[in-house]
Amino acid sequence: MESQGTTVLHETVSYAPHPLPARQFDRNTTEPISFYLSSLEELLAWKPTSDDDFNVATMPLANREPPLHSKRPRTLVCHDMKNGYLEDRFIQGSASRDPYVFYHWQHIDIFVYFSHHLVTIPPVTWANAAHRNSVSVLGTFITEWMSGGQLCEAFLAGEAAAYHAVAVQLGRIAHFYRFDGWLVNIENTLSEAAARNLPLFLRDLREQLRRDVPGGLVLWYDSVLQSGELQWQNELNEKNRVFFDACDGLFTNYNWKEEHLERMGAQAGERLADVYVGIDVFARGEVVGGGFETDKALHLIRKHGFSAAIFAPGWVYEHLGKENFLHNENRFWGLLAELLPTHSISTLPFSTCFCLGMGTGRFWAGQEEVARPWYNLSAQEIQPLFTDQQEPGGAGSWLRTRCSLQDAWNGGSCLLIEGIIPREAGHVAVRLFSFQLPAPPKLFLSLLYKLEEKLPEVAVALELTTQDSGSCHVGNVTALPGEEPGPSLGISRCRAGRESVRHTAGKEKGRVGCLGHVSCLCPGEPWAVSKHLSPLQVLDADSLHSSLPPAPSLQASQVLWHKGPGTDQLSLSLTLHWSYPHSQARCFRIHCQGRELPQPAQLQLLGVAHATLYRVVGLAVPEPPPKESCHVEFFVEPVLNEGVVVDRSRWGRLVLVYSDPASTSAY
């Protein structure tokens, strides 16, 4: 089928070396990678180029309620794992088996990517995952040891122009790569002159961020003092208050006791929420809690009204190992859940397949199309609240939600709800999401689920609660005690043993106060229930009638040809890029096809792009015969937020015609 947006590109095979920049591309494969800056010279010389495009976050920071700047205590996670830039550095993902993933986003407000490099730029995959879940992402600016002291002398001890130049560059980097600010950590002794200029540098950096990054943050780590001495205080006090006053918050060291918290209240005043009390999950030194007892420290922090900074929760993965990681991760965050305020979703459209950004295979429309492990946090979708309800309606009953890698609709995982429903419970609800937003005149809700065992007596439904109506179920309307029923709902079913619950709620404009309960209408006997949930959508019904954008127009660059040692196999690497409205596509599926490929009549899935560019790496192609040419076709299939399938005629298409230097094109 011919695409509306077809581009034809003619290339001559050439083995002349054209190396791509090692900072942004893997030396061996040319895959795009995330990177850091190691020196002051690198920082001051940094300028964005087209080679940096892969590292730009494509997912804007989603709105949330309450906003980050509200006065309630916040939760910060500082991710520190083996100095960073591990498998997460591969922007288009990797084949990592059992990787580390974080997915309890509804419980946190700020995510810091930490390493011991001078300028830690958060990998774009983390920025995309966090922003999709309404969480701000910070990089790290750190100096340490004797070399750190020398570096600080170079930019802090002299004229204002020197530290101003550093502040400007840090602001530009955050703006260009689209993350939300910096954690500043000076862990070395300073000279008197450098210590005097440090608060001025922090103020300058904060002003730069306010211009370059709306809502940007500068946080200070409790380390060096106003005098220039390196002496961790484990609290906010007069010795480090000058830095607190110069930025948006203080991240304390970890060796505090409750008396430190008691003293800090007067120091913080109205800025209690701007003090992030550090918790080292590895429990190094004389600390409160840690490990599965982290709740002890968090309880004291909340008791005194402060925010919390949870350092290295990857302890679950590093200390307990990869085996049973998801179970242990849910246990860790489940122990903290009551002390972690959640935030609500405040924009539509809303759509999630519950994908973790990893899998043992890749699924599309419920079918496994790639049977090998993969890992890409840019593919992680909005995550729910994970619950483990013991005895929700009677002795011996339980209900929990967890990730399942055994099945999926799209991506690598789905949400599994399982448990024992007691005979006393005619109706059991599991809360998944909270919404706070003005409701459009008509809402379109869609849920697809699969019961592991067919139970005709059990019905599954979405439940919608609004501020001006009660709770609505599919197929009937049921009011909660003391509330009036909400709007009537329609239901339709799809085939293939999966049931699609789609209902349009006609209502006057109001606010959706809480949405995202999945309900089970149960029989009079106890039942073991296990059901897989995948696509869940909440849309403005009018958006379903909007017109589709034109087909993407594909271009190609950075074309490289290669023959490996000891083989005559010709391989091709190139970068595809195109334009498409970001607000309309959740991702793009990249395919290829060619008469000379092993299965010429079939499309071959190359990968999934989460930006409007994709690097094809090491694609095996036939070598053109003398005086002849070959061709290979590339297709870009937009995957829309609303789940509407895009006809192939509206895909982007590029035909690459290639020949050897002595040939003439016969295409």
XYZ file of C-alpha atoms in Angstrom:
667
model
C 0.000 0.000 0.000
C 1.446 3.338 -1.052
C 2.054 5.907 1.671
C 1.059 9.537 1.214
C 4.426 10.707 2.517
C 7.007 8.783 0.486
C 10.614 9.931 0.202
C 13.141 8.324 -2.161
C 16.831 8.530 -1.274
C 19.692 7.346 -3.510
C 22.930 6.262 -1.833
C 26.234 4.810 -2.998
C 27.750 2.200 -0.706
C 30.921 3.581 0.847
C 33.125 2.184 3.585
C 34.940 5.435 4.235
C 35.016 6.053 7.999
C 32.583 8.697 9.201
C 32.617 8.251 12.981
C 29.775 9.767 14.957
C 30.554 11.789 18.113
C 31.522 9.379 20.891
C 29.768 11.522 23.489
C 26.313 10.973 21.995
C 26.747 7.637 20.159
C 28.111 4.271 21.221
C 31.582 3.743 19.730
C 30.870 0.180 18.629
C 27.269 0.209 17.440
C 26.480 3.941 16.843
C 23.405 3.580 19.075
C 22.446 6.930 20.666
C 23.431 7.139 24.344
C 22.993 9.487 27.279
C 26.092 11.156 28.685
C 27.594 13.341 31.411
C 30.236 16.070 31.549
C 33.421 15.432 33.519
C 35.249 18.745 33.606
C 34.732 22.468 33.916
C 36.197 22.871 30.434
C 33.580 20.514 28.979
C 30.810 22.368 30.774
C 31.888 25.821 29.592
C 32.439 24.601 26.026
C 29.071 22.823 25.773
C 26.881 23.892 22.866
C 23.877 21.969 21.556
C 24.107 20.431 18.096
C 21.871 18.159 16.035
C 23.839 15.226 17.510
C 22.184 16.030 20.850
C 18.622 15.620 19.575
C 18.272 12.043 20.831
C 18.992 13.254 24.385
C 16.144 15.781 24.484
C 13.175 14.644 26.578
C 10.065 14.441 24.436
C 7.550 14.092 27.252
C 6.634 17.443 28.843
C 6.103 17.525 32.597
C 2.447 16.545 33.048
C 0.269 18.773 35.207
C -0.750 17.497 38.618
C -2.779 18.325 41.687
C -1.667 19.608 44.068
C 1.106 21.450 42.209
C 4.677 20.900 43.332
C 4.947 24.321 44.958
C 2.104 23.622 47.401
C 3.001 23.646 51.086
C 2.356 19.984 51.819
C 5.415 17.789 52.567
C 6.998 16.327 49.458
C 8.874 13.147 48.643
C 12.124 13.166 46.704
C 13.869 10.059 45.384
C 17.600 10.267 44.721
C 18.601 7.461 42.363
C 22.220 6.384 42.932
C 23.215 3.071 41.385
C 26.841 2.156 40.616
C 27.647 5.715 39.454
C 24.839 5.726 36.912
C 24.651 5.466 33.129
C 24.212 1.708 33.081
C 21.675 0.050 30.767
C 19.581 3.225 31.103
C 22.108 5.111 28.955
C 20.835 3.422 25.774
C 18.215 5.870 24.553
C 16.453 3.410 22.245
C 16.592 0.695 24.885
C 18.562 -2.479 25.355
C 18.043 -6.223 25.573
C 18.737 -6.214 29.300
C 17.149 -9.078 31.200
C 15.805 -8.257 34.691
C 16.765 -4.542 34.676
C 16.127 -2.053 37.472
C 12.934 -0.057 37.031
C 11.197 2.460 39.268
C 7.431 2.712 38.920
C 5.868 3.996 42.161
C 5.638 7.499 40.706
C 2.302 8.452 42.285
C 4.037 8.484 45.668
C 6.877 10.881 44.797
C 7.272 14.490 43.654
C 10.916 14.900 42.599
C 13.388 12.456 41.043
C 17.136 13.172 41.194
C 19.514 11.249 38.955
C 22.771 11.097 40.903
C 26.290 10.162 39.908
C 29.782 11.283 40.876
C 30.489 12.989 37.558
C 30.748 16.787 37.636
C 27.593 17.381 35.569
C 25.074 14.548 35.655
C 22.528 15.042 32.872
C 19.566 12.736 33.582
C 19.236 10.061 30.882
C 16.363 10.982 28.619
C 14.585 7.700 29.345
C 14.249 8.634 33.039
C 13.089 12.163 32.181
C 10.364 10.834 29.868
C 9.100 8.293 32.425
C 9.064 10.792 35.287
C 7.421 13.589 33.293
C 4.695 11.262 32.027
C 3.899 10.562 35.690
C 3.967 14.271 36.727
C 7.316 14.049 38.558
C 10.054 16.695 38.209
C 13.560 15.499 37.285
C 16.810 17.041 38.522
C 20.394 16.500 37.433
C 23.383 16.729 39.771
C 26.242 19.235 39.896
C 28.884 17.793 42.240
C 32.464 18.556 43.266
C 34.459 16.246 45.547
C 37.874 15.614 47.038
C 40.981 17.624 46.245
C 40.170 17.900 42.547
C 36.766 19.297 43.487
C 38.390 21.950 45.631
C 40.617 22.988 42.736
C 37.653 23.156 40.401
C 35.711 25.331 42.871
C 38.675 27.678 43.126
C 38.615 28.043 39.355
C 35.008 29.208 39.095
C 34.065 30.423 42.599
C 37.080 32.208 44.050
C 37.428 34.888 41.380
C 35.193 37.428 39.688
C 31.431 37.087 39.372
C 31.760 36.462 35.630
C 33.329 33.050 36.305
C 30.509 31.591 38.426
C 27.933 33.385 36.266
C 29.229 31.517 33.205
C 28.753 28.188 35.020
C 25.222 29.160 36.117
C 24.318 30.150 32.559
C 25.567 26.866 31.130
C 23.715 24.778 33.733
C 20.522 26.687 32.955
C 20.979 26.196 29.218
C 21.627 22.474 29.614
C 18.462 21.952 31.674
C 16.471 23.986 29.164
C 17.810 22.207 26.088
C 17.493 18.646 27.399
C 14.172 19.512 29.067
C 14.670 18.518 32.668
C 13.741 20.556 35.694
C 16.771 21.703 37.652
C 19.787 20.731 39.720
C 20.887 19.227 43.004
C 24.093 21.082 43.927
C 26.536 19.097 46.073
C 29.864 20.707 47.058
C 31.673 18.044 49.094
C 35.107 19.619 49.474
C 36.657 22.367 51.540
C 36.429 25.889 50.078
C 38.684 28.885 50.393
C 37.291 31.990 52.052
C 36.726 33.669 48.684
C 34.996 30.632 47.174
C 32.778 30.198 50.254
C 31.790 33.863 50.074
C 30.727 33.555 46.422
C 28.927 30.216 46.756
C 25.534 31.649 47.885
C 25.778 34.201 45.074
C 26.342 31.373 42.580
C 23.282 29.523 43.896
C 21.122 32.633 43.553
C 22.467 33.202 40.057
C 21.715 29.601 39.087
C 18.198 29.853 40.465
C 17.579 33.024 38.463
C 18.898 31.369 35.296
C 16.584 28.398 35.802
C 13.579 30.616 36.394
C 14.228 32.217 33.014
C 15.097 29.015 31.145
C 12.976 26.355 32.874
C 9.547 27.398 34.204
C 9.123 25.825 37.627
C 12.804 24.836 37.730
C 14.417 23.945 41.063
C 17.828 24.332 42.689
C 18.333 22.128 45.763
C 21.367 22.270 48.052
C 22.910 19.215 49.686
C 23.978 19.584 53.326
C 27.780 19.433 53.086
C 30.042 22.482 53.132
C 29.387 25.301 55.605
C 29.228 29.064 55.224
C 32.803 29.148 56.540
C 34.008 26.849 53.747
C 34.545 23.857 56.069
C 33.289 20.462 54.916
C 31.145 19.372 57.846
C 27.788 17.647 57.401
C 25.197 19.066 59.784
C 22.315 16.592 59.332
C 19.976 19.533 59.754
C 19.269 23.112 58.749
C 20.996 25.539 61.101
C 22.820 28.865 61.172
C 25.972 27.320 59.712
C 24.312 26.353 56.426
C 21.198 28.512 56.340
C 22.763 30.949 53.862
C 22.585 28.231 51.190
C 18.980 27.341 52.071
C 18.023 30.997 51.661
C 19.715 31.129 48.250
C 17.879 28.216 46.633
C 14.643 26.226 46.620
C 15.410 23.658 49.279
C 17.917 21.793 51.458
C 18.618 18.040 51.208
C 20.032 17.083 54.610
C 22.651 14.442 55.314
C 21.435 11.138 56.755
C 22.870 10.859 60.274
C 20.173 12.814 62.065
C 18.231 12.077 65.236
C 14.822 13.333 66.267
C 16.400 16.226 68.183
C 17.729 17.534 64.852
C 14.177 17.569 63.502
C 12.894 19.318 66.614
C 15.476 22.086 66.224
C 14.846 22.584 62.509
C 11.222 23.667 62.840
C 12.140 27.150 64.030
C 14.891 27.466 61.407
C 12.628 26.535 58.504
C 9.671 28.670 59.536
C 7.073 28.657 56.747
C 9.433 26.635 54.523
C 9.084 23.293 56.294
C 8.303 21.584 52.985
C 11.563 22.944 51.497
C 13.629 20.884 53.937
C 14.167 17.410 52.484
C 15.386 15.192 55.326
C 17.701 12.530 53.939
C 17.092 8.794 54.396
C 19.830 6.408 53.262
C 18.051 3.170 52.395
C 21.410 1.351 52.693
C 21.519 2.532 56.352
C 25.182 3.539 56.280
C 26.399 5.234 59.456
C 24.291 6.031 62.490
C 20.888 6.420 60.888
C 17.248 5.799 61.694
C 15.734 2.910 59.781
C 16.833 1.879 56.312
C 15.985 -1.157 54.236
C 12.534 -2.504 55.041
C 12.556 -0.300 58.158
C 12.756 2.953 56.169
C 9.255 3.725 57.445
C 10.731 4.418 60.907
C 12.708 7.365 59.570
C 9.866 8.539 57.355
C 7.415 8.485 60.272
C 9.597 10.876 62.288
C 10.089 13.174 59.297
C 6.348 13.420 58.673
C 5.680 13.855 62.386
C 7.614 17.121 62.242
C 6.130 18.260 58.922
C 9.213 17.988 56.690
C 9.711 16.674 53.196
C 11.707 13.477 52.733
C 14.650 12.650 50.445
C 14.878 8.878 49.972
C 18.421 8.095 48.849
C 19.258 4.934 46.869
C 15.975 2.987 46.991
C 17.704 0.790 44.411
C 18.845 -1.049 47.559
C 15.952 -3.391 46.827
C 17.596 -4.367 43.534
C 21.249 -4.160 44.548
C 21.020 -5.785 47.987
C 18.217 -8.302 47.539
C 19.032 -9.141 43.938
C 17.179 -9.364 40.643
C 15.162 -12.415 41.600
C 11.721 -11.441 42.914
C 12.589 -7.783 42.381
C 9.064 -6.644 41.537
C 7.677 -8.410 44.622
C 10.337 -6.888 46.874
C 9.886 -3.454 45.312
C 6.157 -3.513 45.984
C 6.835 -4.612 49.551
C 9.315 -1.758 50.107
C 6.995 0.974 48.830
C 3.932 -0.649 50.357
C 5.476 -0.225 53.825
C 5.846 3.512 53.134
C 2.580 4.157 51.310
C 0.612 5.574 54.256
C 3.328 8.206 54.762
C 3.596 9.229 51.096
C 0.941 11.677 49.868
C -0.101 10.966 46.301
C -0.767 13.434 43.525
C -3.705 13.461 41.133
C -3.825 13.520 37.351
C -5.173 16.840 36.098
C -5.169 16.681 32.282
C -6.866 14.733 29.515
C -6.474 12.692 27.422
C -5.412 9.946 29.811
C -4.284 6.582 28.482
C -2.154 3.793 29.878
C -1.374 0.165 29.121
C 0.477 -0.107 32.478
C 3.727 -0.981 30.663
C 6.765 -0.868 32.987
C 9.191 0.004 30.197
C 10.528 -3.547 30.114
C 9.423 -7.044 29.292
C 10.388 -10.589 28.499
C 8.699 -10.011 25.123
C 7.055 -7.183 23.229
C 3.284 -7.302 22.672
C 1.104 -5.520 20.148
C -2.715 -5.707 20.236
C -2.498 -8.598 22.674
C -0.127 -10.715 20.590
C 3.554 -11.270 21.338
C 5.468 -10.057 18.290
C 9.021 -10.082 19.713
C 10.006 -12.941 22.044
C 13.108 -11.524 23.706
C 13.774 -9.272 26.701
C 13.832 -5.520 26.279
C 14.238 -2.438 28.465
C 13.411 1.187 27.688
C 12.048 3.509 30.360
C 10.750 5.917 27.703
C 8.155 3.208 27.012
C 6.993 3.164 30.629
C 3.414 4.374 30.847
C 1.462 6.052 33.624
C 1.548 3.800 36.654
C -1.296 3.200 39.126
C -1.391 2.942 42.865
C -0.327 -0.570 43.857
C -2.369 -1.987 46.704
C -2.325 -5.059 48.887
C -5.601 -5.230 50.807
C -5.677 -7.944 53.439
C -9.124 -9.080 54.479
C -11.031 -6.301 52.685
C -14.389 -7.916 53.421
C -13.868 -10.944 55.589
C -11.395 -13.372 57.122
C -9.183 -15.156 54.625
C -9.875 -12.695 51.826
C -7.354 -10.462 50.113
C -6.919 -8.368 47.014
C -3.795 -6.873 45.464
C -2.549 -5.231 42.307
C 0.827 -5.903 40.768
C 2.679 -5.859 37.459
C 2.542 -8.913 35.259
C 5.188 -9.653 32.640
C 3.362 -12.766 31.430
C 0.773 -10.922 29.368
C 0.226 -7.482 27.850
C -1.847 -5.630 25.315
C 0.838 -3.212 24.127
C 4.390 -3.151 25.452
C 5.792 -5.639 27.924
C 3.443 -5.858 30.898
C -0.054 -5.284 32.177
C -1.703 -4.763 35.545
C -2.766 -7.912 37.392
C -5.528 -7.763 39.998
C -5.796 -10.941 42.015
C -7.303 -12.095 45.257
C -10.033 -13.921 47.138
C -13.387 -12.138 47.161
C -15.491 -13.032 50.214
C -19.123 -14.080 49.996
C -20.138 -11.064 52.109
C -18.853 -8.638 49.479
C -21.324 -7.973 46.719
C -19.039 -5.297 45.332
C -15.281 -4.844 45.687
C -13.422 -1.814 44.275
C -9.712 -1.328 43.657
C -8.497 2.246 43.431
C -6.013 2.809 40.610
C -5.882 6.557 39.950
C -7.043 9.862 41.327
C -8.084 12.714 39.024
C -8.617 16.402 39.769
C -9.731 18.176 36.600
C -12.634 20.006 34.951
C -14.746 17.383 33.203
C -15.682 17.933 29.549
C -19.365 17.650 28.562
C -18.843 14.019 27.555
C -16.257 11.553 28.776
C -15.171 8.436 26.924
C -13.922 5.646 29.187
C -12.364 2.447 27.922
C -11.013 -0.583 29.758
C -9.813 -3.872 28.351
C -9.342 -6.856 30.640
C -8.960 -10.629 30.576
C -9.982 -13.059 33.303
C -7.527 -15.917 33.758
C -10.467 -18.187 34.483
C -13.924 -17.595 33.077
C -16.246 -16.717 35.951
C -19.700 -15.851 34.636
C -20.862 -14.704 38.070
C -18.143 -12.028 38.269
C -18.538 -8.772 36.368
C -15.737 -6.228 36.001
C -16.423 -2.532 35.586
C -14.869 0.886 35.639
C -16.210 3.129 38.358
C -16.402 6.900 37.970
C -16.846 9.264 40.890
C -17.347 13.003 40.487
C -17.804 15.786 42.962
C -21.395 16.304 41.878
C -22.470 12.687 41.372
C -22.095 9.280 42.875
C -20.365 6.157 41.682
C -21.268 4.802 38.235
C -20.851 1.188 37.083
C -20.943 -0.315 33.632
C -24.437 -1.472 32.737
C -26.115 -0.036 35.804
C -25.948 2.996 38.071
C -25.213 2.498 41.753
C -25.017 5.300 44.272
C -22.649 5.317 47.191
C -24.321 5.835 50.585
C -25.599 9.356 50.885
C -24.925 10.251 47.254
C -27.091 10.492 44.154
C -26.466 8.295 41.107
C -24.356 9.708 38.313
C -24.927 9.616 34.547
C -26.134 6.520 32.717
C -23.582 4.450 30.844
C -23.472 2.371 27.674
C -21.487 -0.819 27.173
C -20.069 -2.643 24.157
C -18.040 -5.824 23.827
C -15.160 -6.832 21.567
C -14.098 -10.287 20.361
C -11.108 -12.589 20.953
C -12.071 -13.522 24.494
C -11.229 -10.063 25.783
C -13.924 -7.741 26.940
C -13.782 -4.043 26.192
C -15.832 -1.836 28.444
C -16.401 1.465 26.691
C -18.849 3.926 28.043
C -19.642 7.552 27.379
C -20.890 9.516 30.349
C -23.087 12.427 29.333
C -22.893 15.062 32.054
C -22.779 18.773 32.520
C -19.409 20.398 33.025
C -18.034 19.769 36.490
C -14.945 18.322 38.083
C -13.888 14.719 38.098
C -12.908 14.323 41.714
C -11.763 10.716 41.709
C -11.686 8.217 38.904
C -10.001 4.898 38.479
C -11.725 2.348 40.653
C -12.054 -1.072 39.042
C -15.050 -2.856 40.505
C -15.969 -6.526 40.799
C -19.653 -7.349 41.167
C -19.514 -10.665 42.969
C -21.676 -13.743 43.658
C -22.660 -14.955 47.084
C -19.744 -17.387 47.442
C -16.004 -16.732 47.869
C -14.210 -16.556 44.529
C -10.552 -16.590 43.558
C -10.179 -13.822 40.984
C -7.213 -13.078 38.732
C -7.632 -10.599 35.927
C -5.255 -8.751 33.609
C -5.928 -5.097 32.857
C -4.256 -3.256 30.033
C -5.543 -0.304 28.003
C -7.333 2.155 30.274
C -8.419 5.412 28.678
C -10.219 8.530 29.838
C -10.832 10.917 26.971
C -12.854 13.936 26.012
C -15.386 12.247 23.738
C -15.169 15.097 21.239
C -11.463 14.372 20.693
C -12.391 11.070 19.042
C -13.693 12.986 16.038
C -10.578 15.121 15.493
C -8.805 14.783 12.157
C -5.540 12.896 11.825
C -2.306 14.726 11.010
C -0.797 14.161 7.565
C 1.609 11.278 7.069
C 5.103 11.941 8.418
C 7.634 12.985 5.786
C 10.780 10.908 6.412
C 14.365 12.047 5.970
C 17.591 10.117 6.563
C 21.042 11.179 7.712
C 24.226 9.748 9.261
C 24.202 6.835 6.779
C 26.972 4.295 7.465
C 27.826 1.058 5.647
C 29.789 -1.747 7.219
C 31.171 -5.212 6.560
C 32.254 -7.072 9.646
C 35.601 -8.877 9.813
C 35.378 -12.455 8.547
C 31.983 -11.961 6.885
C 30.720 -10.642 3.575
C 27.424 -9.488 5.108
C 26.661 -5.862 4.294
C 24.985 -3.876 7.061
C 23.425 -0.442 7.145
C 23.003 2.113 9.905
C 21.173 5.417 9.476
C 19.097 7.978 11.366
C 15.477 8.493 10.350
C 13.770 11.723 11.352
C 10.344 13.217 10.711
C 7.830 15.691 12.103
C 4.559 14.887 13.858
C 2.464 16.630 16.551
C 3.795 15.295 19.854
C 0.439 15.759 21.576
C -1.211 13.244 19.237
C 1.241 10.317 19.206
C 2.358 8.228 22.181
C 5.138 6.582 20.140
C 6.086 5.418 16.644
C 6.635 1.875 15.387
C 9.522 1.581 12.926
C 9.294 -1.075 10.200
C 11.333 -2.063 7.172
C 10.586 -4.049 4.035
C 12.473 -4.941 0.857
C 12.395 -7.417 -1.996
C 15.903 -8.597 -1.120
C 15.341 -9.057 2.625
C 14.796 -12.583 4.051
C 11.000 -12.144 4.137
C 10.415 -9.481 1.510
C 6.617 -9.508 1.604
C 6.421 -8.930 5.354
C 7.074 -5.860 7.405
C 9.921 -6.308 9.866
C 9.564 -4.409 13.143
C 12.856 -2.671 13.878
C 11.878 -0.950 17.096
C 9.764 1.703 18.768
C 10.659 5.407 18.799
C 9.593 7.799 21.537
C 10.776 10.852 19.629
C 10.515 11.951 16.016
C 13.812 10.294 15.154
C 15.189 6.767 15.255
C 18.623 5.256 14.723
C 18.572 2.073 12.626
C 21.659 0.101 13.681
C 23.377 -2.777 11.884
C 20.515 -3.749 9.568
C 21.645 -6.657 7.380
C 20.964 -5.884 3.707
C 22.000 -7.658 0.481
C 25.028 -6.405 -1.378
C 24.062 -4.925 -4.766
C 25.308 -6.895 -7.807
C 27.556 -5.090 -10.300
C 25.682 -2.528 -12.382
C 22.526 -3.080 -10.365
C 20.940 -1.536 -7.328
C 18.977 -2.753 -4.339
C 16.441 -0.992 -2.204
C 15.006 -1.186 1.275
C 11.912 0.610 2.529
C 11.417 2.130 5.961
C 8.011 2.920 7.484
C 7.057 5.033 10.502
C 3.690 4.079 12.008
C 2.243 6.651 14.440
C 0.605 5.157 17.549
C -2.047 7.650 18.624
C -2.967 8.516 22.195
C -6.626 7.655 21.581
C -5.753 4.154 20.390
C -7.109 4.738 16.873
C -5.250 2.567 14.355
C -3.549 4.676 11.678
C -4.055 3.345 8.168
C -0.826 2.397 6.404
C -1.474 5.046 3.766
C -0.828 7.619 6.520
C 2.477 6.171 7.652
C 5.748 7.785 6.760
C 7.735 5.913 4.082
C 11.295 6.209 2.878
C 12.734 4.165 0.006
C 16.521 3.851 0.122
C 17.999 2.880 -3.244
C 21.667 1.918 -3.065
C 24.350 0.661 -5.413
C 28.089 0.059 -5.336
C 30.398 2.849 -6.609
C 30.860 1.228 -10.021
C 27.167 0.622 -10.628
C 24.458 2.691 -12.193
C 21.000 2.692 -10.710
C 18.560 0.245 -12.229
C 15.682 1.050 -9.870
